[in-house]
C-alpha cells in the first residue's frame, strides 16, 4: 500500500524547510526510525526518520527545494495494509499508524514527547491521494559523474552501496562536515589522500582537491568559501547567484520586522575593564575552571544577568495583538552567533540560576552546537535578552538590532589597551565599549541607562557583583 510522508511541523512557528540531502533513493528498503532526509529549517539542521517499514516509491521533493509543512516529500510502499490509510491526513495520524514524536517515530498509543503534526489541527479533513509520479527514464551519465569517475582513478574502486542506497566506505576517514562539503561539491572522498592525523581527510584537503581537479569551478567555489556552494555563476564569471536558504531568509525577515516595528534607541558606555581582565587571568589558573575556555564575554554575560536581576522590568516583551506587556520571571540569555548558515541566536535556559562555571559550560555547549549546525529549535526559542560579542571581530561598538520579542540587546566591544586617567594620572588600562539597544515602547532612557551603568560598574570592579548578587 502506498503511503506518503509529509513534512512534519517542528513547532516554534516554523512553516517550511529546505530539503538538504536525501539519504535514500527510489527502490531502497527503509525501516522505522531510519534517517531518510536531512532538512534545514530557519533554526536548525534536522534528520527526519522514516515512520514506516517499506520500499521507497518516489522522492516527491528534490534536494534544494523549499517545502511547506504538510506537503508530501516521500512515497513509500508499505507491506502491512493494516498500518493505516494510503495517505495520512495532514492534521493527524491514522489509527494504528506510526506517530511522529520529536523527529522520530513510535507505534500509536505509546507515550512520548510532544507530537509533531502538520498545521491544520486534528480535525482537518484527509487530503486526497496525490497521483503517482510517472517513472522517468534512467538519466544518461552526466559530465559531473563522468568527471567523478575519472578522478576516482584506475586503481580505486567505488564504495559499495548500503541497503539504504548511501555509499559506504570504511576506509574513508572524514568528519561529517567534511563529508557534507564533499557531497556539495560532487567529490568522491575515496579519491582524496587525507593530510590530517592518521590520514583523516580535512576541509582543506577537499577544497584543494576541488580546485586542482576542477579548475572550471573555481569561480563558483574560490578557495574556502562555503557561502558560494549551490550558486550559479554568470557566463562572464563576475557574479554568483545563491538561493536564499531557510536560516538567512528567516533572519532577514526577523531583522526587518524588528527594525521597523520596535522603536530602537541605543545608549553607549566606555569602561575600564582592567580588574576584570586581572580576574580572568587568575581564574584561568584555577583548578575549578581548568577544563573550560574562559573569555571576557563570560564576565559580560554575568554582569548583564546581575543588571537584569536589579532591573527586572527590562526582561519583557511587547504583545501587539493583546496590547499587553509580558514580563518574564526567568532569563534565557541569547548569544548571537555567526555561522556558515547565517546568524543564529541560541539561548542559555534559566541563565539567571547558573553559577559562573555553569554559565561557562552553557556557553561552551551552545558555541560547539552552533559550529556543528546541531542547534535545535528549542535552543533558539523563548529568548528574553541577548548579548552580541562584536569585539571578537575587533569592532569597538555598534547599534545592534533587537532579537524579535525581546526588549534589549547588549553589544560587547573589543578590549584594547588605551591611555586612561586614574587618580589624575594617565596610565595604560584595558578599555572596552558597551552599547545597549532597547525597545523604547518598553524601556525608557532612564531604565536603559541604569541597566547599562550596572553592567559597566561590575566589569569595572567585579567585586561589585558580590554586593549585588
Short mmCIF file of N, CA and C in Angstrom, two decimals, residues 275 279 457-458 460-468:
data_model
loop_
_atom_site.label_atom_id
_atom_site.label_comp_id
_atom_site.label_asym_id
_atom_site.label_seq_id
_atom_site.Cartn_x
_atom_site.Cartn_y
_atom_site.Cartn_z
N UNK A 275 40.38 45.42 35.90
CA UNK A 275 40.20 44.48 37.01
C UNK A 275 39.52 43.19 36.54
N UNK A 279 41.03 39.43 36.90
CA UNK A 279 40.28 38.30 37.43
C UNK A 279 40.28 37.14 36.44
N UNK A 457 29.61 48.95 35.76
CA UNK A 457 30.20 49.01 37.10
C UNK A 457 30.76 47.66 37.52
N UNK A 458 30.06 46.57 37.16
CA UNK A 458 30.55 45.24 37.51
C UNK A 458 31.81 44.90 36.72
N UNK A 460 33.93 47.03 35.60
CA UNK A 460 34.99 47.90 36.10
C UNK A 460 35.53 47.38 37.45
N UNK A 461 34.62 46.84 38.28
CA UNK A 461 35.02 46.32 39.59
C UNK A 461 34.21 45.05 39.85
N UNK A 462 34.73 43.85 39.47
CA UNK A 462 33.98 42.61 39.63
C UNK A 462 33.53 42.35 41.07
N UNK A 463 34.19 42.94 42.05
CA UNK A 463 33.76 42.74 43.44
C UNK A 463 32.36 43.28 43.68
N UNK A 464 31.91 44.22 42.82
CA UNK A 464 30.56 44.77 42.96
C UNK A 464 29.51 43.68 42.81
N UNK A 465 29.86 42.62 42.04
CA UNK A 465 28.92 41.52 41.86
C UNK A 465 28.61 40.83 43.19
N UNK A 466 29.57 40.82 44.11
CA UNK A 466 29.34 40.21 45.41
C UNK A 466 28.31 41.00 46.21
N UNK A 467 28.25 42.28 45.98
CA UNK A 467 27.31 43.14 46.70
C UNK A 467 25.91 42.99 46.13
N UNK A 468 25.81 42.90 44.80
CA UNK A 468 24.50 42.91 44.14
C UNK A 468 23.92 41.52 43.90
#
